[in-house]
């Protein structure tokens, strides 16, 4: 089969890690007889520099026409002072909205080989953990009405959160379907003791849960969830939550895996076309030095094979190759631990390709 992949290499370490994933895809294609045609498009800071806008129309059109999109990272200090509409992050939010990618899957698990990097006490993670955060990605406070106005105490700013029943229902279904392929437990995270959107969220999740009697469902308030993630992460299987809470909790979950450089993500809508990206940022401090960890992006490419192209065997082959390289002791500097020897982005990619 032949697949068209739009690449958004982006800023900072983005180009290095995307190129690594493309090399891995090339190897998979060779081994399993597929062609992955990868075409780069501009988005983020580099697009601002070259075209004046973070998300050129051409990029949106190309991403909507491709079979899937692989993205590195966007942003950097160079554009931090730009006005809201001209920030690199706008590219990411714009693409999610334009492509209708309302489901963000962020798996977080403890690799036994990296257990030493986990900042939690060994007894807390004695049995590891393996969860997937299902984050709603095109609604809530990220996309609500916002602005500036004169308030009771003078000038003020506001952002609003709105969720429709439809939006909660469809993301809840994704969570329950995901749980059916795992350990059949959903934790729905909200702030229903305070927020009206959370009360609607909770009611709706309960209604959907009735269609999945084989899956257990627990509600958890977001402040408690933040605590439970570091107290007993093994209790989580599938977590479903709003855009904002998912943003925050997924960074917390990534940190307890040992390195944010390990975590892939997928963003999907109703069809099979998705956007796949590491959950980390553009790391401008190490950009261009061949120091970045390419694993999150390589695992994101594996998720693309599984979720967008139904190539489960090929995806599993990439994941197994990553496992073997880690088990053999190879590390990039973010996961090397104090004073241990580390290899660069290119060498890590070579090792993974070697295992394939
Ligand atoms: C993420 C990022 C983005 C988000 C930013 C860069 C807009 O933090 O993907 O988690 O908040 O969604
Ligand atoms: Mg985030």
PDB file of C-alpha atoms in Angstrom, residues 34-224:
ATOM      1  CA  UNK A  34       4.586  -0.225   1.927  1.00  0.00           C
ATOM      2  CA  UNK A  35       5.444   3.179   0.543  1.00  0.00           C
ATOM      3  CA  UNK A  36       5.161   6.151   2.863  1.00  0.00           C
ATOM      4  CA  UNK A  37       5.314   9.314   0.753  1.00  0.00           C
ATOM      5  CA  UNK A  38       6.266  12.092   3.131  1.00  0.00           C
ATOM      6  CA  UNK A  39       5.949  15.740   2.077  1.00  0.00           C
ATOM      7  CA  UNK A  40       6.974  18.604   4.375  1.00  0.00           C
ATOM      8  CA  UNK A  41       4.788  21.668   4.924  1.00  0.00           C
ATOM      9  CA  UNK A  42       5.330  24.786   6.971  1.00  0.00           C
ATOM     10  CA  UNK A  43       3.614  25.502  10.289  1.00  0.00           C
ATOM     11  CA  UNK A  44       4.625  27.234  13.501  1.00  0.00           C
ATOM     12  CA  UNK A  45       7.476  29.671  13.972  1.00  0.00           C
ATOM     13  CA  UNK A  46       9.215  28.738  10.734  1.00  0.00           C
ATOM     14  CA  UNK A  47       5.976  29.463   8.862  1.00  0.00           C
ATOM     15  CA  UNK A  48       5.727  32.878  10.534  1.00  0.00           C
ATOM     16  CA  UNK A  49       9.273  33.639   9.387  1.00  0.00           C
ATOM     17  CA  UNK A  50       8.728  32.466   5.836  1.00  0.00           C
ATOM     18  CA  UNK A  51       5.113  33.359   5.113  1.00  0.00           C
ATOM     19  CA  UNK A  52       4.053  35.781   7.855  1.00  0.00           C
ATOM     20  CA  UNK A  53       1.438  33.447   9.371  1.00  0.00           C
ATOM     21  CA  UNK A  54       1.751  30.413  11.692  1.00  0.00           C
ATOM     22  CA  UNK A  55      -0.576  28.201   9.671  1.00  0.00           C
ATOM     23  CA  UNK A  56      -0.533  28.863   5.897  1.00  0.00           C
ATOM     24  CA  UNK A  57      -3.662  27.874   3.943  1.00  0.00           C
ATOM     25  CA  UNK A  58      -1.536  25.545   1.822  1.00  0.00           C
ATOM     26  CA  UNK A  59      -0.570  23.578   4.925  1.00  0.00           C
ATOM     27  CA  UNK A  60      -4.173  23.202   6.075  1.00  0.00           C
ATOM     28  CA  UNK A  61      -5.233  22.034   2.619  1.00  0.00           C
ATOM     29  CA  UNK A  62      -2.320  19.579   2.376  1.00  0.00           C
ATOM     30  CA  UNK A  63      -3.014  18.119   5.824  1.00  0.00           C
ATOM     31  CA  UNK A  64      -6.684  17.643   4.974  1.00  0.00           C
ATOM     32  CA  UNK A  65      -5.743  15.946   1.702  1.00  0.00           C
ATOM     33  CA  UNK A  66      -3.080  13.635   3.180  1.00  0.00           C
ATOM     34  CA  UNK A  67      -3.748  10.202   4.692  1.00  0.00           C
ATOM     35  CA  UNK A  68      -2.226  11.462   7.927  1.00  0.00           C
ATOM     36  CA  UNK A  69      -0.010  14.110   9.474  1.00  0.00           C
ATOM     37  CA  UNK A  70       3.197  13.726  11.479  1.00  0.00           C
ATOM     38  CA  UNK A  71       4.241  16.756  13.482  1.00  0.00           C
ATOM     39  CA  UNK A  72       7.453  17.469  15.399  1.00  0.00           C
ATOM     40  CA  UNK A  73       7.009  20.518  17.599  1.00  0.00           C
ATOM     41  CA  UNK A  74       6.308  24.201  17.138  1.00  0.00           C
ATOM     42  CA  UNK A  75       7.362  27.300  19.049  1.00  0.00           C
ATOM     43  CA  UNK A  76      10.393  28.904  20.589  1.00  0.00           C
ATOM     44  CA  UNK A  77      11.590  32.020  22.402  1.00  0.00           C
ATOM     45  CA  UNK A  78      11.976  33.877  19.114  1.00  0.00           C
ATOM     46  CA  UNK A  79       8.199  34.166  18.745  1.00  0.00           C
ATOM     47  CA  UNK A  80       7.225  34.359  22.419  1.00  0.00           C
ATOM     48  CA  UNK A  81       6.500  38.077  22.302  1.00  0.00           C
ATOM     49  CA  UNK A  82       4.281  37.827  19.211  1.00  0.00           C
ATOM     50  CA  UNK A  83       0.611  38.845  19.494  1.00  0.00           C
ATOM     51  CA  UNK A  84      -1.896  35.989  20.055  1.00  0.00           C
ATOM     52  CA  UNK A  85      -2.776  35.481  16.376  1.00  0.00           C
ATOM     53  CA  UNK A  86       0.871  35.275  15.343  1.00  0.00           C
ATOM     54  CA  UNK A  87       2.103  32.720  17.841  1.00  0.00           C
ATOM     55  CA  UNK A  88       3.383  29.318  16.681  1.00  0.00           C
ATOM     56  CA  UNK A  89       0.895  27.503  18.982  1.00  0.00           C
ATOM     57  CA  UNK A  90      -1.870  28.967  16.836  1.00  0.00           C
ATOM     58  CA  UNK A  91      -0.757  26.509  14.124  1.00  0.00           C
ATOM     59  CA  UNK A  92      -1.415  23.540  16.372  1.00  0.00           C
ATOM     60  CA  UNK A  93      -4.785  24.762  17.603  1.00  0.00           C
ATOM     61  CA  UNK A  94      -5.762  25.783  14.066  1.00  0.00           C
ATOM     62  CA  UNK A  95      -4.892  22.376  12.635  1.00  0.00           C
ATOM     63  CA  UNK A  96      -6.752  20.517  15.375  1.00  0.00           C
ATOM     64  CA  UNK A  97      -9.850  22.614  14.681  1.00  0.00           C
ATOM     65  CA  UNK A  98      -9.565  22.574  10.860  1.00  0.00           C
ATOM     66  CA  UNK A  99      -9.102  18.796  10.776  1.00  0.00           C
ATOM     67  CA  UNK A 100     -11.829  18.162  13.388  1.00  0.00           C
ATOM     68  CA  UNK A 101      -9.431  16.242  15.653  1.00  0.00           C
ATOM     69  CA  UNK A 102     -11.485  16.061  18.826  1.00  0.00           C
ATOM     70  CA  UNK A 103      -9.850  12.953  20.299  1.00  0.00           C
ATOM     71  CA  UNK A 104      -6.371  13.174  21.752  1.00  0.00           C
ATOM     72  CA  UNK A 105      -4.909   9.900  23.004  1.00  0.00           C
ATOM     73  CA  UNK A 106      -1.896  10.238  25.274  1.00  0.00           C
ATOM     74  CA  UNK A 107      -0.615   6.907  26.550  1.00  0.00           C
ATOM     75  CA  UNK A 108       1.712   7.005  29.566  1.00  0.00           C
ATOM     76  CA  UNK A 109       3.406   3.882  30.818  1.00  0.00           C
ATOM     77  CA  UNK A 110       6.451   3.014  32.821  1.00  0.00           C
ATOM     78  CA  UNK A 111       9.108   1.246  30.772  1.00  0.00           C
ATOM     79  CA  UNK A 112      10.750  -1.298  33.098  1.00  0.00           C
ATOM     80  CA  UNK A 113      14.142  -0.328  31.615  1.00  0.00           C
ATOM     81  CA  UNK A 114      13.524   3.294  32.623  1.00  0.00           C
ATOM     82  CA  UNK A 115      12.089   2.639  36.082  1.00  0.00           C
ATOM     83  CA  UNK A 116      15.200   4.256  37.534  1.00  0.00           C
ATOM     84  CA  UNK A 117      14.216   7.588  35.914  1.00  0.00           C
ATOM     85  CA  UNK A 118      10.780   7.590  37.534  1.00  0.00           C
ATOM     86  CA  UNK A 119      10.724  10.289  40.199  1.00  0.00           C
ATOM     87  CA  UNK A 120       8.213   8.353  42.346  1.00  0.00           C
ATOM     88  CA  UNK A 121       9.271   6.114  45.266  1.00  0.00           C
ATOM     89  CA  UNK A 122       9.999   2.556  44.078  1.00  0.00           C
ATOM     90  CA  UNK A 123       7.233   1.075  46.269  1.00  0.00           C
ATOM     91  CA  UNK A 124       4.669   3.332  44.559  1.00  0.00           C
ATOM     92  CA  UNK A 125       5.545   2.002  41.101  1.00  0.00           C
ATOM     93  CA  UNK A 126       6.488  -1.527  42.126  1.00  0.00           C
ATOM     94  CA  UNK A 127       3.910  -2.894  39.674  1.00  0.00           C
ATOM     95  CA  UNK A 128       4.467  -0.214  37.038  1.00  0.00           C
ATOM     96  CA  UNK A 129       1.608   1.718  35.490  1.00  0.00           C
ATOM     97  CA  UNK A 130       0.044   1.882  32.060  1.00  0.00           C
ATOM     98  CA  UNK A 131      -2.670   4.419  31.306  1.00  0.00           C
ATOM     99  CA  UNK A 132      -4.042   6.318  28.374  1.00  0.00           C
ATOM    100  CA  UNK A 133      -5.368   9.819  28.734  1.00  0.00           C
ATOM    101  CA  UNK A 134      -8.246  10.549  26.369  1.00  0.00           C
ATOM    102  CA  UNK A 135      -8.264  14.324  26.141  1.00  0.00           C
ATOM    103  CA  UNK A 136     -11.070  16.261  24.426  1.00  0.00           C
ATOM    104  CA  UNK A 137      -9.180  18.428  21.953  1.00  0.00           C
ATOM    105  CA  UNK A 138     -11.417  20.853  20.060  1.00  0.00           C
ATOM    106  CA  UNK A 139     -13.697  22.272  22.734  1.00  0.00           C
ATOM    107  CA  UNK A 140     -13.768  23.754  26.208  1.00  0.00           C
ATOM    108  CA  UNK A 141     -11.879  26.807  27.336  1.00  0.00           C
ATOM    109  CA  UNK A 142      -9.322  26.487  24.529  1.00  0.00           C
ATOM    110  CA  UNK A 143     -11.944  27.404  21.965  1.00  0.00           C
ATOM    111  CA  UNK A 144     -14.436  29.426  24.021  1.00  0.00           C
ATOM    112  CA  UNK A 145     -15.105  33.111  23.796  1.00  0.00           C
ATOM    113  CA  UNK A 146     -12.308  35.226  25.214  1.00  0.00           C
ATOM    114  CA  UNK A 147     -11.305  38.834  25.363  1.00  0.00           C
ATOM    115  CA  UNK A 148     -10.600  41.936  27.351  1.00  0.00           C
ATOM    116  CA  UNK A 149     -13.122  44.285  28.892  1.00  0.00           C
ATOM    117  CA  UNK A 150     -13.719  46.792  31.651  1.00  0.00           C
ATOM    118  CA  UNK A 151     -14.649  44.934  34.829  1.00  0.00           C
ATOM    119  CA  UNK A 152     -15.494  45.681  38.429  1.00  0.00           C
ATOM    120  CA  UNK A 153     -11.828  46.309  39.274  1.00  0.00           C
ATOM    121  CA  UNK A 154     -10.860  48.001  36.005  1.00  0.00           C
ATOM    122  CA  UNK A 155      -9.494  46.310  32.907  1.00  0.00           C
ATOM    123  CA  UNK A 156      -9.889  42.521  32.968  1.00  0.00           C
ATOM    124  CA  UNK A 157      -9.505  39.484  30.712  1.00  0.00           C
ATOM    125  CA  UNK A 158     -11.845  36.496  30.390  1.00  0.00           C
ATOM    126  CA  UNK A 159     -11.884  33.027  28.830  1.00  0.00           C
ATOM    127  CA  UNK A 160     -14.986  30.871  28.763  1.00  0.00           C
ATOM    128  CA  UNK A 161     -15.495  27.135  28.886  1.00  0.00           C
ATOM    129  CA  UNK A 162     -18.459  25.603  27.075  1.00  0.00           C
ATOM    130  CA  UNK A 163     -19.186  21.946  26.369  1.00  0.00           C
ATOM    131  CA  UNK A 164     -22.124  20.579  24.450  1.00  0.00           C
ATOM    132  CA  UNK A 165     -23.715  17.218  25.221  1.00  0.00           C
ATOM    133  CA  UNK A 166     -22.619  16.077  21.770  1.00  0.00           C
ATOM    134  CA  UNK A 167     -18.962  16.898  22.400  1.00  0.00           C
ATOM    135  CA  UNK A 168     -18.901  15.090  25.736  1.00  0.00           C
ATOM    136  CA  UNK A 169     -20.816  12.118  24.395  1.00  0.00           C
ATOM    137  CA  UNK A 170     -18.487  11.492  21.470  1.00  0.00           C
ATOM    138  CA  UNK A 171     -15.302  11.727  23.555  1.00  0.00           C
ATOM    139  CA  UNK A 172     -16.850   9.511  26.248  1.00  0.00           C
ATOM    140  CA  UNK A 173     -17.601   6.869  23.612  1.00  0.00           C
ATOM    141  CA  UNK A 174     -13.976   6.945  22.493  1.00  0.00           C
ATOM    142  CA  UNK A 175     -12.898   6.405  26.096  1.00  0.00           C
ATOM    143  CA  UNK A 176     -15.226   3.441  26.636  1.00  0.00           C
ATOM    144  CA  UNK A 177     -14.244   1.871  23.313  1.00  0.00           C
ATOM    145  CA  UNK A 178     -10.569   2.346  24.222  1.00  0.00           C
ATOM    146  CA  UNK A 179     -11.163   0.753  27.629  1.00  0.00           C
ATOM    147  CA  UNK A 180     -12.722  -2.292  25.952  1.00  0.00           C
ATOM    148  CA  UNK A 181      -9.383  -2.961  24.274  1.00  0.00           C
ATOM    149  CA  UNK A 182      -7.555  -2.568  27.592  1.00  0.00           C
ATOM    150  CA  UNK A 183      -8.405  -3.250  31.245  1.00  0.00           C
ATOM    151  CA  UNK A 184     -12.028  -2.034  30.993  1.00  0.00           C
ATOM    152  CA  UNK A 185     -11.880   0.831  33.434  1.00  0.00           C
ATOM    153  CA  UNK A 186     -12.617   4.498  32.730  1.00  0.00           C
ATOM    154  CA  UNK A 187     -11.858   7.338  35.127  1.00  0.00           C
ATOM    155  CA  UNK A 188     -13.722  10.490  34.122  1.00  0.00           C
ATOM    156  CA  UNK A 189     -12.067  13.605  35.484  1.00  0.00           C
ATOM    157  CA  UNK A 190     -13.928  16.853  36.078  1.00  0.00           C
ATOM    158  CA  UNK A 191     -14.534  19.618  38.590  1.00  0.00           C
ATOM    159  CA  UNK A 192     -18.228  18.951  39.090  1.00  0.00           C
ATOM    160  CA  UNK A 193     -18.188  20.367  42.617  1.00  0.00           C
ATOM    161  CA  UNK A 194     -17.675  23.821  41.086  1.00  0.00           C
ATOM    162  CA  UNK A 195     -18.149  23.971  37.305  1.00  0.00           C
ATOM    163  CA  UNK A 196     -21.433  23.677  35.412  1.00  0.00           C
ATOM    164  CA  UNK A 197     -19.610  22.315  32.337  1.00  0.00           C
ATOM    165  CA  UNK A 198     -18.260  19.556  34.585  1.00  0.00           C
ATOM    166  CA  UNK A 199     -21.747  18.715  35.870  1.00  0.00           C
ATOM    167  CA  UNK A 200     -22.949  18.316  32.299  1.00  0.00           C
ATOM    168  CA  UNK A 201     -19.785  16.323  31.569  1.00  0.00           C
ATOM    169  CA  UNK A 202     -20.487  13.949  34.452  1.00  0.00           C
ATOM    170  CA  UNK A 203     -24.186  13.423  33.620  1.00  0.00           C
ATOM    171  CA  UNK A 204     -23.306  12.743  30.005  1.00  0.00           C
ATOM    172  CA  UNK A 205     -20.487  10.322  30.800  1.00  0.00           C
ATOM    173  CA  UNK A 206     -22.860   8.385  33.098  1.00  0.00           C
ATOM    174  CA  UNK A 207     -25.423   8.129  30.325  1.00  0.00           C
ATOM    175  CA  UNK A 208     -22.826   6.814  27.884  1.00  0.00           C
ATOM    176  CA  UNK A 209     -21.470   4.435  30.551  1.00  0.00           C
ATOM    177  CA  UNK A 210     -24.854   2.686  30.621  1.00  0.00           C
ATOM    178  CA  UNK A 211     -24.125   1.461  27.082  1.00  0.00           C
ATOM    179  CA  UNK A 212     -20.904  -0.169  28.305  1.00  0.00           C
ATOM    180  CA  UNK A 213     -21.895  -2.416  31.225  1.00  0.00           C
ATOM    181  CA  UNK A 214     -18.670  -4.386  30.757  1.00  0.00           C
ATOM    182  CA  UNK A 215     -16.565  -1.298  31.535  1.00  0.00           C
ATOM    183  CA  UNK A 216     -16.384   0.193  35.023  1.00  0.00           C
ATOM    184  CA  UNK A 217     -16.518   3.954  35.335  1.00  0.00           C
ATOM    185  CA  UNK A 218     -15.355   6.161  38.212  1.00  0.00           C
ATOM    186  CA  UNK A 219     -15.644   9.940  38.550  1.00  0.00           C
ATOM    187  CA  UNK A 220     -12.735  11.838  39.999  1.00  0.00           C
ATOM    188  CA  UNK A 221     -12.302  15.524  40.727  1.00  0.00           C
ATOM    189  CA  UNK A 222      -9.339  17.005  38.919  1.00  0.00           C
ATOM    190  CA  UNK A 223      -7.498  18.177  42.036  1.00  0.00           C
ATOM    191  CA  UNK A 224      -7.744  14.692  43.503  1.00  0.00           C
TER     192      UNK A 224
END
